[in-house]
mmCIF file of C-alpha atoms in Angstrom:
data_model
loop_
_atom_site.group_PDB
_atom_site.id
_atom_site.type_symbol
_atom_site.label_atom_id
_atom_site.label_comp_id
_atom_site.label_asym_id
_atom_site.label_seq_id
_atom_site.Cartn_x
_atom_site.Cartn_y
_atom_site.Cartn_z
ATOM 1 C CA UNK A 1 -63.795 -38.404 -73.073
ATOM 2 C CA UNK A 2 -61.635 -36.623 -71.051
ATOM 3 C CA UNK A 3 -61.862 -32.691 -70.969
ATOM 4 C CA UNK A 4 -58.883 -30.644 -71.529
ATOM 5 C CA UNK A 5 -58.374 -27.917 -68.576
ATOM 6 C CA UNK A 6 -59.155 -24.567 -70.151
ATOM 7 C CA UNK A 7 -56.086 -22.738 -70.995
ATOM 8 C CA UNK A 8 -54.842 -19.854 -68.239
ATOM 9 C CA UNK A 9 -56.452 -21.830 -65.468
ATOM 10 C CA UNK A 10 -54.449 -23.102 -62.348
ATOM 11 C CA UNK A 11 -54.936 -26.590 -60.645
ATOM 12 C CA UNK A 12 -53.825 -26.915 -57.182
ATOM 13 C CA UNK A 13 -53.676 -30.295 -56.424
ATOM 14 C CA UNK A 14 -53.324 -31.368 -52.662
ATOM 15 C CA UNK A 15 -52.866 -27.928 -51.123
ATOM 16 C CA UNK A 16 -55.801 -29.169 -48.191
ATOM 17 C CA UNK A 17 -53.526 -31.926 -47.197
ATOM 18 C CA UNK A 18 -50.374 -30.142 -45.988
ATOM 19 C CA UNK A 19 -52.326 -27.304 -44.581
ATOM 20 C CA UNK A 20 -53.887 -29.926 -42.183
ATOM 21 C CA UNK A 21 -50.530 -31.574 -41.367
ATOM 22 C CA UNK A 22 -49.153 -27.876 -40.160
ATOM 23 C CA UNK A 23 -52.211 -27.150 -38.097
ATOM 24 C CA UNK A 24 -51.909 -30.885 -36.151
ATOM 25 C CA UNK A 25 -47.983 -29.932 -35.469
ATOM 26 C CA UNK A 26 -48.591 -26.545 -34.189
ATOM 27 C CA UNK A 27 -51.242 -27.830 -31.977
ATOM 28 C CA UNK A 28 -49.190 -30.446 -31.014
ATOM 29 C CA UNK A 29 -46.399 -28.023 -29.917
ATOM 30 C CA UNK A 30 -48.693 -26.255 -27.687
ATOM 31 C CA UNK A 31 -50.132 -28.916 -26.095
ATOM 32 C CA UNK A 32 -46.738 -30.523 -25.153
ATOM 33 C CA UNK A 33 -45.707 -27.024 -23.703
ATOM 34 C CA UNK A 34 -48.814 -26.385 -21.657
ATOM 35 C CA UNK A 35 -48.065 -30.161 -20.427
ATOM 36 C CA UNK A 36 -44.512 -29.032 -19.596
ATOM 37 C CA UNK A 37 -45.792 -25.899 -17.777
ATOM 38 C CA UNK A 38 -48.421 -27.650 -15.908
ATOM 39 C CA UNK A 39 -45.815 -30.579 -14.834
ATOM 40 C CA UNK A 40 -43.084 -28.577 -13.902
ATOM 41 C CA UNK A 41 -44.616 -27.452 -10.197
ATOM 42 C CA UNK A 42 -45.271 -31.220 -9.574
ATOM 43 C CA UNK A 43 -41.855 -32.108 -10.744
ATOM 44 C CA UNK A 44 -40.250 -29.371 -8.161
ATOM 45 C CA UNK A 45 -42.802 -30.821 -5.859
ATOM 46 C CA UNK A 46 -41.455 -33.997 -6.159
ATOM 47 C CA UNK A 47 -37.768 -32.870 -6.549
ATOM 48 C CA UNK A 48 -38.388 -31.157 -3.195
ATOM 49 C CA UNK A 49 -39.867 -33.988 -1.328
ATOM 50 C CA UNK A 50 -36.753 -36.294 -2.340
ATOM 51 C CA UNK A 51 -34.491 -33.257 -1.255
ATOM 52 C CA UNK A 52 -36.007 -32.732 1.897
ATOM 53 C CA UNK A 53 -36.037 -36.687 2.579
ATOM 54 C CA UNK A 54 -32.276 -36.544 1.925
ATOM 55 C CA UNK A 55 -31.291 -33.804 4.713
ATOM 56 C CA UNK A 56 -33.611 -35.119 6.827
ATOM 57 C CA UNK A 57 -32.486 -38.943 6.847
ATOM 58 C CA UNK A 58 -29.713 -38.299 9.269
ATOM 59 C CA UNK A 59 -29.396 -35.808 12.526
ATOM 60 C CA UNK A 60 -26.009 -34.431 11.184
ATOM 61 C CA UNK A 61 -27.533 -33.992 7.713
ATOM 62 C CA UNK A 62 -30.392 -32.007 9.168
ATOM 63 C CA UNK A 63 -27.882 -29.845 11.611
ATOM 64 C CA UNK A 64 -26.255 -28.976 8.647
ATOM 65 C CA UNK A 65 -29.160 -28.135 6.613
ATOM 66 C CA UNK A 66 -30.376 -25.765 9.502
ATOM 67 C CA UNK A 67 -26.864 -24.246 9.726
ATOM 68 C CA UNK A 68 -26.781 -23.269 5.727
ATOM 69 C CA UNK A 69 -30.232 -22.357 6.008
ATOM 70 C CA UNK A 70 -29.270 -19.573 8.901
ATOM 71 C CA UNK A 71 -26.341 -18.445 6.844
ATOM 72 C CA UNK A 72 -28.008 -17.967 3.593
ATOM 73 C CA UNK A 73 -30.614 -15.866 5.558
ATOM 74 C CA UNK A 74 -27.872 -13.791 7.275
ATOM 75 C CA UNK A 75 -26.124 -13.036 4.154
ATOM 76 C CA UNK A 76 -29.257 -11.894 2.526
ATOM 77 C CA UNK A 77 -30.299 -9.718 5.284
ATOM 78 C CA UNK A 78 -26.554 -8.389 5.493
ATOM 79 C CA UNK A 79 -26.546 -7.636 2.159
ATOM 80 C CA UNK A 80 -29.526 -5.764 2.159
ATOM 81 C CA UNK A 81 -28.813 -3.560 4.929
ATOM 82 C CA UNK A 82 -25.285 -3.189 3.534
ATOM 83 C CA UNK A 83 -26.704 -1.830 0.297
ATOM 84 C CA UNK A 84 -29.226 0.562 2.657
ATOM 85 C CA UNK A 85 -26.603 1.888 4.557
ATOM 86 C CA UNK A 86 -24.643 2.781 1.262
ATOM 87 C CA UNK A 87 -27.645 4.571 0.025
ATOM 88 C CA UNK A 88 -27.879 6.698 2.722
ATOM 89 C CA UNK A 89 -24.492 7.491 2.986
ATOM 90 C CA UNK A 90 -24.131 8.286 -0.731
ATOM 91 C CA UNK A 91 -27.550 10.601 -0.581
ATOM 92 C CA UNK A 92 -26.051 13.439 1.546
ATOM 93 C CA UNK A 93 -22.401 12.861 0.006
ATOM 94 C CA UNK A 94 -22.897 16.097 -2.500
ATOM 95 C CA UNK A 95 -23.825 18.368 0.329
ATOM 96 C CA UNK A 96 -21.325 17.018 2.711
ATOM 97 C CA UNK A 97 -18.373 17.314 0.679
ATOM 98 C CA UNK A 98 -19.166 21.368 -0.156
ATOM 99 C CA UNK A 99 -19.456 21.808 3.755
ATOM 100 C CA UNK A 100 -16.732 19.223 5.369
ATOM 101 C CA UNK A 101 -14.504 21.595 6.221
ATOM 102 C CA UNK A 102 -16.394 24.351 6.884
ATOM 103 C CA UNK A 103 -15.871 23.760 10.391
ATOM 104 C CA UNK A 104 -12.503 24.617 10.912
ATOM 105 C CA UNK A 105 -11.914 27.600 12.449
ATOM 106 C CA UNK A 106 -8.980 29.871 11.496
ATOM 107 C CA UNK A 107 -5.595 29.383 13.293
ATOM 108 C CA UNK A 108 -5.916 32.032 15.837
ATOM 109 C CA UNK A 109 -9.544 30.968 17.196
ATOM 110 C CA UNK A 110 -8.398 27.357 17.259
ATOM 111 C CA UNK A 111 -5.366 28.318 19.544
ATOM 112 C CA UNK A 112 -7.964 30.446 21.676
ATOM 113 C CA UNK A 113 -10.642 27.428 21.948
ATOM 114 C CA UNK A 114 -7.791 24.976 22.489
ATOM 115 C CA UNK A 115 -6.851 26.622 26.016
ATOM 116 C CA UNK A 116 -3.825 25.013 27.155
ATOM 117 C CA UNK A 117 -4.715 21.773 25.185
ATOM 118 C CA UNK A 118 -3.340 22.497 21.541
ATOM 119 C CA UNK A 119 -1.583 19.351 21.397
ATOM 120 C CA UNK A 120 -4.766 17.298 22.354
ATOM 121 C CA UNK A 121 -6.766 19.501 20.026
ATOM 122 C CA UNK A 122 -4.177 18.789 17.097
ATOM 123 C CA UNK A 123 -4.284 15.056 17.433
ATOM 124 C CA UNK A 124 -8.143 15.070 17.090
ATOM 125 C CA UNK A 125 -7.730 17.000 13.601
ATOM 126 C CA UNK A 126 -5.271 14.839 12.876
ATOM 127 C CA UNK A 127 -7.647 12.078 13.203
ATOM 128 C CA UNK A 128 -10.062 14.166 11.431
ATOM 129 C CA UNK A 129 -7.760 14.945 8.594
ATOM 130 C CA UNK A 130 -6.508 11.158 7.871
ATOM 131 C CA UNK A 131 -10.652 9.973 7.630
ATOM 132 C CA UNK A 132 -11.018 12.718 5.451
ATOM 133 C CA UNK A 133 -8.397 11.498 3.271
ATOM 134 C CA UNK A 134 -9.448 7.995 3.538
ATOM 135 C CA UNK A 135 -13.241 8.841 2.269
ATOM 136 C CA UNK A 136 -12.113 10.675 -0.928
ATOM 137 C CA UNK A 137 -9.429 8.045 -1.551
ATOM 138 C CA UNK A 138 -12.213 5.792 -2.047
ATOM 139 C CA UNK A 139 -14.502 7.752 -4.076
ATOM 140 C CA UNK A 140 -13.706 10.838 -6.028
ATOM 141 C CA UNK A 141 -9.979 11.427 -4.832
ATOM 142 C CA UNK A 142 -10.347 15.208 -4.673
ATOM 143 C CA UNK A 143 -8.722 16.422 -1.656
ATOM 144 C CA UNK A 144 -9.695 20.302 -1.967
ATOM 145 C CA UNK A 145 -9.248 20.809 1.843
ATOM 146 C CA UNK A 146 -6.069 19.107 2.711
ATOM 147 C CA UNK A 147 -4.084 21.691 2.953
ATOM 148 C CA UNK A 148 -6.689 23.467 5.374
ATOM 149 C CA UNK A 149 -6.436 20.720 7.528
ATOM 150 C CA UNK A 150 -2.741 20.782 7.511
ATOM 151 C CA UNK A 151 -2.351 24.208 8.230
ATOM 152 C CA UNK A 152 -4.678 23.943 10.794
ATOM 153 C CA UNK A 153 -2.902 20.987 12.855
ATOM 154 C CA UNK A 154 0.672 22.642 12.072
ATOM 155 C CA UNK A 155 -0.921 25.871 13.768
ATOM 156 C CA UNK A 156 -1.333 24.332 16.878
ATOM 157 C CA UNK A 157 1.362 21.798 17.089
ATOM 158 C CA UNK A 158 4.431 22.294 14.531
ATOM 159 C CA UNK A 159 6.618 19.826 16.583
ATOM 160 C CA UNK A 160 4.979 16.583 15.398
ATOM 161 C CA UNK A 161 7.113 15.249 12.556
ATOM 162 C CA UNK A 162 4.163 12.823 11.622
ATOM 163 C CA UNK A 163 2.159 15.842 10.204
ATOM 164 C CA UNK A 164 4.832 16.822 8.002
ATOM 165 C CA UNK A 165 5.418 13.410 6.517
ATOM 166 C CA UNK A 166 1.681 12.636 6.234
ATOM 167 C CA UNK A 167 1.163 16.220 4.350
ATOM 168 C CA UNK A 168 4.143 15.177 1.753
ATOM 169 C CA UNK A 169 2.736 12.140 1.213
ATOM 170 C CA UNK A 170 -0.890 12.785 1.135
ATOM 171 C CA UNK A 171 -0.615 15.356 -1.490
ATOM 172 C CA UNK A 172 0.874 13.246 -4.288
ATOM 173 C CA UNK A 173 -0.410 9.812 -3.652
ATOM 174 C CA UNK A 174 -4.081 8.573 -4.210
ATOM 175 C CA UNK A 175 -4.427 11.251 -7.170
ATOM 176 C CA UNK A 176 -2.872 12.627 -10.307
ATOM 177 C CA UNK A 177 0.822 13.352 -9.941
ATOM 178 C CA UNK A 178 1.888 16.411 -11.393
ATOM 179 C CA UNK A 179 4.635 18.838 -11.015
ATOM 180 C CA UNK A 180 2.541 20.801 -8.825
ATOM 181 C CA UNK A 181 1.493 18.182 -6.540
ATOM 182 C CA UNK A 182 5.254 17.206 -6.168
ATOM 183 C CA UNK A 183 6.424 20.638 -5.344
ATOM 184 C CA UNK A 184 3.592 21.318 -2.811
ATOM 185 C CA UNK A 185 4.912 17.889 -1.434
ATOM 186 C CA UNK A 186 8.427 18.977 -1.366
ATOM 187 C CA UNK A 187 6.965 22.126 0.403
ATOM 188 C CA UNK A 188 5.981 20.099 3.314
ATOM 189 C CA UNK A 189 8.906 18.281 3.736
ATOM 190 C CA UNK A 190 11.073 21.594 3.634
ATOM 191 C CA UNK A 191 9.042 22.623 6.357
ATOM 192 C CA UNK A 192 9.857 19.576 8.152
ATOM 193 C CA UNK A 193 13.410 20.344 7.683
ATOM 194 C CA UNK A 194 13.109 23.627 9.120
ATOM 195 C CA UNK A 195 11.663 22.186 12.257
ATOM 196 C CA UNK A 196 13.292 18.616 12.337
ATOM 197 C CA UNK A 197 16.726 19.015 10.314
ATOM 198 C CA UNK A 198 17.864 15.730 11.301
ATOM 199 C CA UNK A 199 14.885 13.752 10.088
ATOM 200 C CA UNK A 200 16.132 11.914 7.442
ATOM 201 C CA UNK A 201 12.735 11.121 5.878
ATOM 202 C CA UNK A 202 12.106 14.413 4.648
ATOM 203 C CA UNK A 203 15.230 14.782 2.729
ATOM 204 C CA UNK A 204 14.419 11.173 1.208
ATOM 205 C CA UNK A 205 10.827 12.348 0.063
ATOM 206 C CA UNK A 206 12.418 15.224 -1.720
ATOM 207 C CA UNK A 207 14.955 13.210 -3.732
ATOM 208 C CA UNK A 208 12.451 10.644 -4.603
ATOM 209 C CA UNK A 209 10.275 13.256 -5.840
ATOM 210 C CA UNK A 210 12.735 14.658 -8.054
ATOM 211 C CA UNK A 211 14.689 11.664 -9.125
ATOM 212 C CA UNK A 212 11.598 9.402 -9.466
ATOM 213 C CA UNK A 213 8.229 10.595 -9.534
ATOM 214 C CA UNK A 214 9.071 13.853 -11.584
ATOM 215 C CA UNK A 215 7.265 14.120 -15.082
ATOM 216 C CA UNK A 216 10.303 15.192 -16.968
ATOM 217 C CA UNK A 217 9.548 16.649 -20.396
ATOM 218 C CA UNK A 218 13.139 15.479 -22.075
ATOM 219 C CA UNK A 219 16.411 13.964 -21.376
ATOM 220 C CA UNK A 220 17.789 17.217 -20.051
ATOM 221 C CA UNK A 221 15.099 18.085 -17.472
ATOM 222 C CA UNK A 222 15.355 14.203 -16.080
ATOM 223 C CA UNK A 223 19.394 14.708 -15.747
ATOM 224 C CA UNK A 224 18.411 18.254 -14.276
ATOM 225 C CA UNK A 225 16.171 16.589 -11.623
ATOM 226 C CA UNK A 226 18.401 13.745 -10.851
ATOM 227 C CA UNK A 227 21.366 16.116 -10.298
ATOM 228 C CA UNK A 228 18.779 17.942 -8.265
ATOM 229 C CA UNK A 229 18.129 14.873 -6.160
ATOM 230 C CA UNK A 230 21.342 13.372 -5.156
ATOM 231 C CA UNK A 231 22.199 15.757 -2.348
ATOM 232 C CA UNK A 232 18.852 14.851 -0.680
ATOM 233 C CA UNK A 233 19.735 11.034 -0.973
ATOM 234 C CA UNK A 234 23.321 11.835 0.087
ATOM 235 C CA UNK A 235 22.156 13.537 3.136
ATOM 236 C CA UNK A 236 19.324 11.109 4.098
ATOM 237 C CA UNK A 237 21.813 8.134 3.982
ATOM 238 C CA UNK A 238 24.040 10.251 6.235
ATOM 239 C CA UNK A 239 21.688 11.358 8.998
ATOM 240 C CA UNK A 240 21.755 9.280 12.203
ATOM 241 C CA UNK A 241 19.064 6.510 12.210
ATOM 242 C CA UNK A 242 18.652 6.890 8.428
ATOM 243 C CA UNK A 243 16.583 3.397 7.091
ATOM 244 C CA UNK A 244 18.011 4.211 3.817
ATOM 245 C CA UNK A 245 19.975 1.095 2.111
ATOM 246 C CA UNK A 246 23.511 2.592 1.635
ATOM 247 C CA UNK A 247 23.764 0.294 -1.291
ATOM 248 C CA UNK A 248 20.883 2.700 -2.919
ATOM 249 C CA UNK A 249 23.194 6.124 -2.803
ATOM 250 C CA UNK A 250 26.555 4.232 -3.618
ATOM 251 C CA UNK A 251 25.157 2.780 -6.649
ATOM 252 C CA UNK A 252 23.415 6.151 -7.580
ATOM 253 C CA UNK A 253 26.772 7.590 -7.466
ATOM 254 C CA UNK A 254 28.626 5.081 -9.441
ATOM 255 C CA UNK A 255 26.263 5.457 -12.255
ATOM 256 C CA UNK A 256 27.638 8.921 -12.376
ATOM 257 C CA UNK A 257 31.093 7.827 -12.119
ATOM 258 C CA UNK A 258 31.822 9.235 -9.241
ATOM 259 C CA UNK A 259 33.776 6.473 -7.205
ATOM 260 C CA UNK A 260 35.023 8.420 -3.927
ATOM 261 C CA UNK A 261 31.536 9.541 -3.292
ATOM 262 C CA UNK A 262 30.355 6.212 -3.743
ATOM 263 C CA UNK A 263 32.730 4.690 -1.390
ATOM 264 C CA UNK A 264 32.034 7.355 1.020
ATOM 265 C CA UNK A 265 28.830 6.456 1.522
ATOM 266 C CA UNK A 266 29.949 2.348 1.482
ATOM 267 C CA UNK A 267 31.944 3.116 4.550
ATOM 268 C CA UNK A 268 29.567 5.702 5.866
ATOM 269 C CA UNK A 269 27.117 3.186 6.869
ATOM 270 C CA UNK A 270 28.400 0.055 6.364
ATOM 271 C CA UNK A 271 28.250 -0.975 10.448
ATOM 272 C CA UNK A 272 24.817 0.093 10.696
ATOM 273 C CA UNK A 273 24.016 -1.930 8.007
ATOM 274 C CA UNK A 274 22.127 -5.542 7.720
ATOM 275 C CA UNK A 275 24.350 -8.518 6.737
ATOM 276 C CA UNK A 276 22.916 -8.604 3.726
ATOM 277 C CA UNK A 277 23.534 -5.070 3.196
ATOM 278 C CA UNK A 278 27.108 -5.368 4.156
ATOM 279 C CA UNK A 279 27.846 -8.155 1.656
ATOM 280 C CA UNK A 280 26.532 -5.868 -1.139
ATOM 281 C CA UNK A 281 28.712 -3.360 0.022
ATOM 282 C CA UNK A 282 31.647 -5.350 0.113
ATOM 283 C CA UNK A 283 31.025 -6.594 -3.570
ATOM 284 C CA UNK A 284 31.119 -3.033 -4.492
ATOM 285 C CA UNK A 285 34.389 -2.247 -2.524
ATOM 286 C CA UNK A 286 35.887 -5.117 -4.028
ATOM 287 C CA UNK A 287 35.219 -3.971 -7.326
ATOM 288 C CA UNK A 288 35.921 -0.245 -7.213
ATOM 289 C CA UNK A 289 38.613 -0.096 -4.798
ATOM 290 C CA UNK A 290 40.533 -3.152 -3.774
ATOM 291 C CA UNK A 291 39.523 -6.676 -2.593
ATOM 292 C CA UNK A 292 42.215 -6.370 0.470
ATOM 293 C CA UNK A 293 39.869 -3.289 1.502
ATOM 294 C CA UNK A 294 37.045 -5.522 1.683
ATOM 295 C CA UNK A 295 38.830 -8.549 3.219
ATOM 296 C CA UNK A 296 39.858 -5.699 6.087
ATOM 297 C CA UNK A 297 36.507 -5.028 6.567
ATOM 298 C CA UNK A 298 35.326 -8.698 6.884
ATOM 299 C CA UNK A 299 38.248 -9.154 9.748
ATOM 300 C CA UNK A 300 37.305 -6.398 11.430
ATOM 301 C CA UNK A 301 33.525 -7.370 11.488
ATOM 302 C CA UNK A 302 34.479 -11.046 12.418
ATOM 303 C CA UNK A 303 36.727 -9.542 15.154
ATOM 304 C CA UNK A 304 33.743 -7.291 16.535
ATOM 305 C CA UNK A 305 31.279 -10.056 16.604
ATOM 306 C CA UNK A 306 33.619 -12.875 18.556
ATOM 307 C CA UNK A 307 34.807 -10.242 20.897
ATOM 308 C CA UNK A 308 32.530 -7.470 21.542
ATOM 309 C CA UNK A 309 29.784 -8.150 19.928
ATOM 310 C CA UNK A 310 27.429 -6.867 23.094
ATOM 311 C CA UNK A 311 28.262 -3.729 22.280
ATOM 312 C CA UNK A 312 27.787 -1.250 19.042
ATOM 313 C CA UNK A 313 30.350 -0.694 16.603
ATOM 314 C CA UNK A 314 30.607 2.807 17.281
ATOM 315 C CA UNK A 315 32.041 1.836 20.762
ATOM 316 C CA UNK A 316 33.638 -0.917 19.520
ATOM 317 C CA UNK A 317 36.076 1.626 17.646
ATOM 318 C CA UNK A 318 37.203 3.665 20.840
ATOM 319 C CA UNK A 319 38.491 0.474 22.535
ATOM 320 C CA UNK A 320 41.931 1.402 21.623
ATOM 321 C CA UNK A 321 44.381 -1.071 20.277
ATOM 322 C CA UNK A 322 43.807 -4.162 18.471
ATOM 323 C CA UNK A 323 44.477 -6.526 21.529
ATOM 324 C CA UNK A 324 44.173 -4.264 24.519
ATOM 325 C CA UNK A 325 41.652 -5.145 27.109
ATOM 326 C CA UNK A 326 40.935 -8.660 25.261
ATOM 327 C CA UNK A 327 38.557 -10.469 27.342
ATOM 328 C CA UNK A 328 39.493 -14.117 28.200
ATOM 329 C CA UNK A 329 37.482 -16.581 25.897
ATOM 330 C CA UNK A 330 37.108 -18.304 29.225
ATOM 331 C CA UNK A 331 36.657 -17.322 32.420
ATOM 332 C CA UNK A 332 37.304 -20.363 34.395
ATOM 333 C CA UNK A 333 40.741 -20.337 33.042
ATOM 334 C CA UNK A 334 41.426 -17.026 33.894
ATOM 335 C CA UNK A 335 44.559 -16.656 36.241
ATOM 336 C CA UNK A 336 44.694 -13.433 38.632
ATOM 337 C CA UNK A 337 47.962 -11.406 39.471
ATOM 338 C CA UNK A 338 49.340 -12.977 42.773
ATOM 339 C CA UNK A 339 47.347 -15.992 42.544
ATOM 340 C CA UNK A 340 50.408 -18.298 42.186
ATOM 341 C CA UNK A 341 52.902 -19.816 44.656
ATOM 342 C CA UNK A 342 52.480 -19.431 48.514
#
């Protein structure tokens, strides 16, 4: 007779077999991992031997291998050296920034120390000021001592227009542009105008700050700043040696429907402009004045180039009537008075 199971009991059939299979799988995986770890160096040695054999097969490959190795070593050394130098430079930077301008004496002391070489000392300070600006341009972009440098340089040599330009530009670029920084920039430009009233760049900088860079709060302020900038642009375009495109000023006045001032600037710098600029000016003259006026300018330009292209246009205008003193087209065909007859 078969005995029936006792109620309440539990029979686990075959639990030992799966347990043995799982353990064997784990041991098998561990063995494979250990074998891979042991074989990895052997595989690397085998690959290295094949690699060396390939690179040493010909003289050309051997030379290339030496060059590549030298480049890798040099690159590693340079990178490490650069990191060390950067670490040494950054370490005392905080202390250096607090004292970077403490060695600039007051203006009266600088004048006394410079003796009769104020221009030379001013140039040395100008060089140091540029180094100061560049060092902060690539770090914190905070220029606490920029005015100190500028004032010291101008106290020694107020007749260097480059210093006024540099101070005007450096105060607004390389940092957050605000109304305060723009007014400080304009202040240096105005000081430059007092010293060099014919320097067009100072007027252009002030106009550019008001017209382009100014952070206006509303439309009324924007229009007011543009109105304030126009006279500076007009003066900058009118001064001798100006490099301001006359089309720029002409277009500004055309946008304000001031055709008379626009045409004034179109004619003012027409003959000192480039070919491209003159073509654009003629297009505006044709549109807002007449095609005949533009054609007349083009004919005058052709005569100037064909007959007197060797002299500036300002001198060409003073030569008198249109055909007086016209040189011959070919000197070999020129007939002198008294050369005819016997």
